[in-house]
mmCIF file of C-alpha atoms and ligand atoms in Angstrom:
data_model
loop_
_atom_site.group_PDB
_atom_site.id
_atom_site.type_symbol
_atom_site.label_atom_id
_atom_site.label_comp_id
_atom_site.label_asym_id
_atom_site.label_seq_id
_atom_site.Cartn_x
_atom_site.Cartn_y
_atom_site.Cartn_z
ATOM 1 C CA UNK U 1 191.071 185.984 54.948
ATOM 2 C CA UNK U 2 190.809 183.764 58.112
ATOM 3 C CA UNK U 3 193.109 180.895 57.599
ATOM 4 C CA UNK U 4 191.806 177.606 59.910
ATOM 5 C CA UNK U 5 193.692 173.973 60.459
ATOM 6 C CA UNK U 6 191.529 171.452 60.451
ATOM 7 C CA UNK U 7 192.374 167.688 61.345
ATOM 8 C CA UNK U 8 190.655 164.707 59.699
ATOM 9 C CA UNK U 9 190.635 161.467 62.142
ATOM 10 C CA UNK U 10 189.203 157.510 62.097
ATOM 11 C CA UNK U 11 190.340 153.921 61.650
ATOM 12 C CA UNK U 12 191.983 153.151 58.727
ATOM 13 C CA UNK U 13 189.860 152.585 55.508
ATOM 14 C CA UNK U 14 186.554 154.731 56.312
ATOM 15 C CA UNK U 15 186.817 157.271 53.601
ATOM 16 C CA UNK U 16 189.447 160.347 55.298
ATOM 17 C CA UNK U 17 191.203 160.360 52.107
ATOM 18 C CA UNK U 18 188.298 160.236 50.234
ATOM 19 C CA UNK U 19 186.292 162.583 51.668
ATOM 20 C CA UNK U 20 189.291 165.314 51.984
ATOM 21 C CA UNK U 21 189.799 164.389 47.993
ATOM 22 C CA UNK U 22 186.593 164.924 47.205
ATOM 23 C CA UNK U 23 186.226 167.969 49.452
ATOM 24 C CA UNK U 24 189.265 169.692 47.917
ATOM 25 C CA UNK U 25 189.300 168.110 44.591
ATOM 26 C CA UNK U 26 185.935 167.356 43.614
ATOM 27 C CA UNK U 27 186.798 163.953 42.635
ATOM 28 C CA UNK U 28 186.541 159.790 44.184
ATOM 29 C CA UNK U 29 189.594 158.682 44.372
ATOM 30 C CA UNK U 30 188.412 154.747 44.860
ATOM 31 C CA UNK U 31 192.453 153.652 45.659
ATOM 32 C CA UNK U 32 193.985 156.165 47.334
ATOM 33 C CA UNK U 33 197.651 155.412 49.031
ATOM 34 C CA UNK U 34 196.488 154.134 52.653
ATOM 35 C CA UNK U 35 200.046 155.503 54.090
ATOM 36 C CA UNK U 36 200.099 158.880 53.234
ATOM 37 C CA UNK U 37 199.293 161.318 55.595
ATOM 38 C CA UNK U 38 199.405 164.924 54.163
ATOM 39 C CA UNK U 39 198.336 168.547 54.683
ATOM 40 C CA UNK U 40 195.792 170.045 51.683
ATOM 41 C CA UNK U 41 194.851 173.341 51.255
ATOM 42 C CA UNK U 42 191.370 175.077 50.205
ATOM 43 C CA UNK U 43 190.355 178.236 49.866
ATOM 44 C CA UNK U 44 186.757 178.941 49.727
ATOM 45 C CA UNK U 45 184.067 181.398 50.304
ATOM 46 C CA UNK U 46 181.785 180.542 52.829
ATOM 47 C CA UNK U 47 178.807 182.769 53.895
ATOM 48 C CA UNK U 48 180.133 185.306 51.990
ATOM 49 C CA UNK U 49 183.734 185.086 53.793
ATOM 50 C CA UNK U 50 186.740 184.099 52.244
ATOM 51 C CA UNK U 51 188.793 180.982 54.606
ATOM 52 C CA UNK U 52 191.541 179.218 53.761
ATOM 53 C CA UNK U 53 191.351 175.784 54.988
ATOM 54 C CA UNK U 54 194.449 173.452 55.515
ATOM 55 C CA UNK U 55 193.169 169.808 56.218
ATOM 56 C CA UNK U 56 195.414 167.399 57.406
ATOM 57 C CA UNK U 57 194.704 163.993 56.562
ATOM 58 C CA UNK U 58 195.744 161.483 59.188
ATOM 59 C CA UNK U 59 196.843 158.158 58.522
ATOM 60 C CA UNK U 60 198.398 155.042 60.423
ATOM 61 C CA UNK U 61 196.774 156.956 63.275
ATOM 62 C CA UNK U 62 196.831 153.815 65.982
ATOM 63 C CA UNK U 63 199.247 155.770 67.995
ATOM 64 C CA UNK U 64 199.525 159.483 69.017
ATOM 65 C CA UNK U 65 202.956 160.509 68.375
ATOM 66 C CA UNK U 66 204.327 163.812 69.635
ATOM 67 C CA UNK U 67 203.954 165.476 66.174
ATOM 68 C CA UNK U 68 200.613 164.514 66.012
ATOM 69 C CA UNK U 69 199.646 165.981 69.314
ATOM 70 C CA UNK U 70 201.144 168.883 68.227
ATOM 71 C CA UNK U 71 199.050 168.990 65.164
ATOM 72 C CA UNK U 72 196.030 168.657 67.363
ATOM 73 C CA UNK U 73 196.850 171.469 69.320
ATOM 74 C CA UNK U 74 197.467 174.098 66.548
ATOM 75 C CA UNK U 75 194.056 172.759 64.717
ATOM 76 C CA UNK U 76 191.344 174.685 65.229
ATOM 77 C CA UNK U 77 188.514 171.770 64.206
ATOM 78 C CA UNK U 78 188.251 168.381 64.072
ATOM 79 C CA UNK U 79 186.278 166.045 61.893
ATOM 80 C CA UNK U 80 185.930 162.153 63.302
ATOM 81 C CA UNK U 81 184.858 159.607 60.633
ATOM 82 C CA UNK U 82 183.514 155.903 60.665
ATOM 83 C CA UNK U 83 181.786 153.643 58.357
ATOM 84 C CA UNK U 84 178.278 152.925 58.839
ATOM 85 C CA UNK U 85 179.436 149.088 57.594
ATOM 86 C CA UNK U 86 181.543 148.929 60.284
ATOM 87 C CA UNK U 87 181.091 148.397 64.069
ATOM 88 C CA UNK U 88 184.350 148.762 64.839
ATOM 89 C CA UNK U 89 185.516 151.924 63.935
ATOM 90 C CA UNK U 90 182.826 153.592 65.481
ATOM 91 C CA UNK U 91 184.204 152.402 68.689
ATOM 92 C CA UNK U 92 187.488 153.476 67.659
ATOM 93 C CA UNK U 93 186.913 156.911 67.761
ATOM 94 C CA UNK U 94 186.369 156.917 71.719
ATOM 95 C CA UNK U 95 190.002 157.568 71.965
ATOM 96 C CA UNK U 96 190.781 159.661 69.096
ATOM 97 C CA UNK U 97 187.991 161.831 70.877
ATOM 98 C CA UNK U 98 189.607 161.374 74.483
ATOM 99 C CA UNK U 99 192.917 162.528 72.966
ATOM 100 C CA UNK U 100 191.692 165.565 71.478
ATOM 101 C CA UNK U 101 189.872 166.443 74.192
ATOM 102 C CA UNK U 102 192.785 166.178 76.504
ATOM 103 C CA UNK U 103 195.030 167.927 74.366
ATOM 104 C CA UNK U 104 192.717 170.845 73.648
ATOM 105 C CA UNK U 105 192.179 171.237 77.193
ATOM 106 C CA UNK U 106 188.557 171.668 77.312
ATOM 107 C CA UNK U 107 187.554 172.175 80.881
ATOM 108 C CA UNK U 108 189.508 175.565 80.170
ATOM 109 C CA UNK U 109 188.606 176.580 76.378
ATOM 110 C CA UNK U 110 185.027 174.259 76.086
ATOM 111 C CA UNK U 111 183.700 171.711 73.737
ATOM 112 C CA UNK U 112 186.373 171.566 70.571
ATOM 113 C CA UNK U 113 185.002 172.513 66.840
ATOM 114 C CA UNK U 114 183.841 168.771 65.972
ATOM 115 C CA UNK U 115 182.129 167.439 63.359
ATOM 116 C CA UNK U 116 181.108 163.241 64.043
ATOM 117 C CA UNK U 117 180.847 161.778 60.354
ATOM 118 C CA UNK U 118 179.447 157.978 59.136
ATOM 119 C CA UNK U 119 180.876 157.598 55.538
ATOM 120 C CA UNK U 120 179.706 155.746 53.445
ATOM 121 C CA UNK U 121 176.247 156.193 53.477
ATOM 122 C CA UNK U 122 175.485 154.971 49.774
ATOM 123 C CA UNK U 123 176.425 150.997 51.557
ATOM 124 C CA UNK U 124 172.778 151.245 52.864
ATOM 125 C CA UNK U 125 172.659 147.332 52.316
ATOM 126 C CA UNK U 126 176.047 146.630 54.406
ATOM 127 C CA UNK U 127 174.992 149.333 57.039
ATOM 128 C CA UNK U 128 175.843 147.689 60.940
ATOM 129 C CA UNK U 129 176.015 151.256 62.614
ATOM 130 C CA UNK U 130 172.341 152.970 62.824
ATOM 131 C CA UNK U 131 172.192 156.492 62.116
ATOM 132 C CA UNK U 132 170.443 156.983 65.621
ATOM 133 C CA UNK U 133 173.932 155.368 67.074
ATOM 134 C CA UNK U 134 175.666 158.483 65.158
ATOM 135 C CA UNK U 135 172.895 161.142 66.774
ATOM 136 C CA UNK U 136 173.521 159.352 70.465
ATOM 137 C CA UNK U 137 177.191 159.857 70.155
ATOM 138 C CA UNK U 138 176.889 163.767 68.842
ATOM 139 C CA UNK U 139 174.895 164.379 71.900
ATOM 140 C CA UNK U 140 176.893 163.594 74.207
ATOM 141 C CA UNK U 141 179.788 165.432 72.382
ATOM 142 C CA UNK U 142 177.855 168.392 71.793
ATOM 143 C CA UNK U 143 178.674 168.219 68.324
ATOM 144 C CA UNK U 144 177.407 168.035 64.546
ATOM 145 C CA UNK U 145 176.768 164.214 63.139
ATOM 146 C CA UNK U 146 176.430 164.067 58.984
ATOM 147 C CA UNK U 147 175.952 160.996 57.426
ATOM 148 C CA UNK U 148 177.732 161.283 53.948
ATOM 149 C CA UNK U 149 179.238 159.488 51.124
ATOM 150 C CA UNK U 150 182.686 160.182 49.810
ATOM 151 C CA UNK U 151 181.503 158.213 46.286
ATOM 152 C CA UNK U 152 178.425 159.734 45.812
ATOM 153 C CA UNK U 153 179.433 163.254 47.182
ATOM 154 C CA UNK U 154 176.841 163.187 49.258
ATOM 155 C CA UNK U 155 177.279 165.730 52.634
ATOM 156 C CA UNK U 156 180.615 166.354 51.993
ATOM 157 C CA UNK U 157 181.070 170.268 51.491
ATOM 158 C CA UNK U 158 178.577 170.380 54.411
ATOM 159 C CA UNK U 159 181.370 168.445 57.265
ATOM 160 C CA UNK U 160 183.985 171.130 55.929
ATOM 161 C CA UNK U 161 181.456 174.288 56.309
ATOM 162 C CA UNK U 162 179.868 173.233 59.233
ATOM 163 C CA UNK U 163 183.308 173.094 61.176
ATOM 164 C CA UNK U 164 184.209 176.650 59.297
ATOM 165 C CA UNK U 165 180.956 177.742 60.975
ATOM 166 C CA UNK U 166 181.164 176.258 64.425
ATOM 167 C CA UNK U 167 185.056 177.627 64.682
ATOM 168 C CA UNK U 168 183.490 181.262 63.965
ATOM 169 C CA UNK U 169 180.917 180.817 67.212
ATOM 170 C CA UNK U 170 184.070 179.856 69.439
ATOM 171 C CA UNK U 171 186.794 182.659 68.124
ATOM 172 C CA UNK U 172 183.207 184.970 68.637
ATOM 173 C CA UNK U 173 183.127 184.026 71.910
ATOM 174 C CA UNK U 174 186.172 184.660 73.212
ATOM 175 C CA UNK U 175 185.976 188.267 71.823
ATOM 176 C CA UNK U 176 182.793 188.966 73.011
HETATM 177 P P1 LIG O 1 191.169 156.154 54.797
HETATM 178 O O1 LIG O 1 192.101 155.034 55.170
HETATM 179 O O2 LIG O 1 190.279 156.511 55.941
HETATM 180 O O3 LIG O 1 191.871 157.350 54.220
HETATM 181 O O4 LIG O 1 190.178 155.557 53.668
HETATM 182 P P2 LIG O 1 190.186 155.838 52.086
HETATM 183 O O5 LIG O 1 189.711 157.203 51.806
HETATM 184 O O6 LIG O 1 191.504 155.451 51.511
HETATM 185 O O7 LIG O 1 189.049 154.806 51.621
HETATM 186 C C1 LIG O 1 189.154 153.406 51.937
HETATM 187 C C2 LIG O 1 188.287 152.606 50.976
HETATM 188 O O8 LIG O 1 186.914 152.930 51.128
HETATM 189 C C3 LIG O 1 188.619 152.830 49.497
HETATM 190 O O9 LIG O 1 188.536 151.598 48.830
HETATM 191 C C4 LIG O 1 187.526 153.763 49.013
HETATM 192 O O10 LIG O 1 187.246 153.574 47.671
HETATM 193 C C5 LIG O 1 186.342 153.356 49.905
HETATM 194 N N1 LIG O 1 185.437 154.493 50.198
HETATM 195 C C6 LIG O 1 185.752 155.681 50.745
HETATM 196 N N2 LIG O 1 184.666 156.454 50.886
HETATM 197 C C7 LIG O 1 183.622 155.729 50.416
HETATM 198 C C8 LIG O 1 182.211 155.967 50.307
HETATM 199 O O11 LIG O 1 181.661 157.024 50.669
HETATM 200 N N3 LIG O 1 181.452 154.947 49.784
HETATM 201 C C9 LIG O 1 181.989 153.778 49.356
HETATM 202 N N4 LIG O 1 181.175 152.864 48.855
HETATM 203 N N5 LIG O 1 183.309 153.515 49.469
HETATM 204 C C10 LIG O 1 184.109 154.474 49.985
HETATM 205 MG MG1 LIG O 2 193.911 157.731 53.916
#
């Protein structure tokens, strides 16, 4: 059983808690404690492999302390969420990208497991951030881009196997 750390990042308010709920739970939690900032663990089969995830769910994450660098470098992908109604957190994650980036050192080890995610899909009336925004960003980070919706599970399993998947390529490549 391959056991992977994965690291959930964004502004407060766009869905991480949410999403890792109703990744790990199956359920919307619509009020979920904006403070807390815990690990959750998974185990699923995926491809016909059994992983067991551990998903850290960030929170307060304005500043990089030194324990959450450190939980950067032992995570092995990294999923980077905004709201499509908001502007402003999709701006914010230019420097929760920067960070990981410098952290994981990726002149040396290449582009980091990354999924880019705009939650809450299901606001299609509030929507300020196009989904062709989302697309230009994943280009130039050379990484995934799901729309999804936390309340409507809608793309949500797919952020969670989608970084499984990606991780496999890199580990693959370093033995081969
Ligand atoms: P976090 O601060 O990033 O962990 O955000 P939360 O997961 O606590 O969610 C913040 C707020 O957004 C809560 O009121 C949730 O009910 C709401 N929310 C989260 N995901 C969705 C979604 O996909 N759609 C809608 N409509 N609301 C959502
Ligand atoms: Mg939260």
């Amino acid at each position: 059983m391959s056991e992977y750390k994965l690291c959930v990042f964004g502004s407060g308010g766009v869905g991480k808690s949410c999403l890792t709920m109703q990744f790990v739970q199956g359920i919307f939690m619509p009020k979920y404690d904006p403070t807390i900032e815990d690990v959750y663990k998974k185990n699923v089969e995926i491809d016909g492999r059994q992983y067991s995830l551990e998903i850290l769910d960030t929170a307060g994450t304005e500043d990089f302390s030194a324990m959450r660098d450190l939980y950067v470098k032992n995570s092995h992908g990294f999923v980077l969420v905004y709201s499509i109604t908001s502007r402003a957190t999709f701006n914010d994650l230019d420097e929760f990208y920067n960070r990981i980036v410098h952290i994981k050192d990726t002149e040396i080890h290449g582009q980091p497991p990354l999924v880019l995610v705009g939650n809450k899909s299901d606001l299609e009336g509030e929507r300020v951030v196009l989904r062709q925004d989302g697309q230009e960003l994943a280009r130039r980070w050379k990484c995934t881009f799901l729309e999804t919706s936390a309340k409507v599970q809608l793309n949500v399993n797919e952020i969670f196997f989608d970084l499984v998947r990606q991780i496999n390529r890199t580990t693959n490549k370093q033995f081969t």
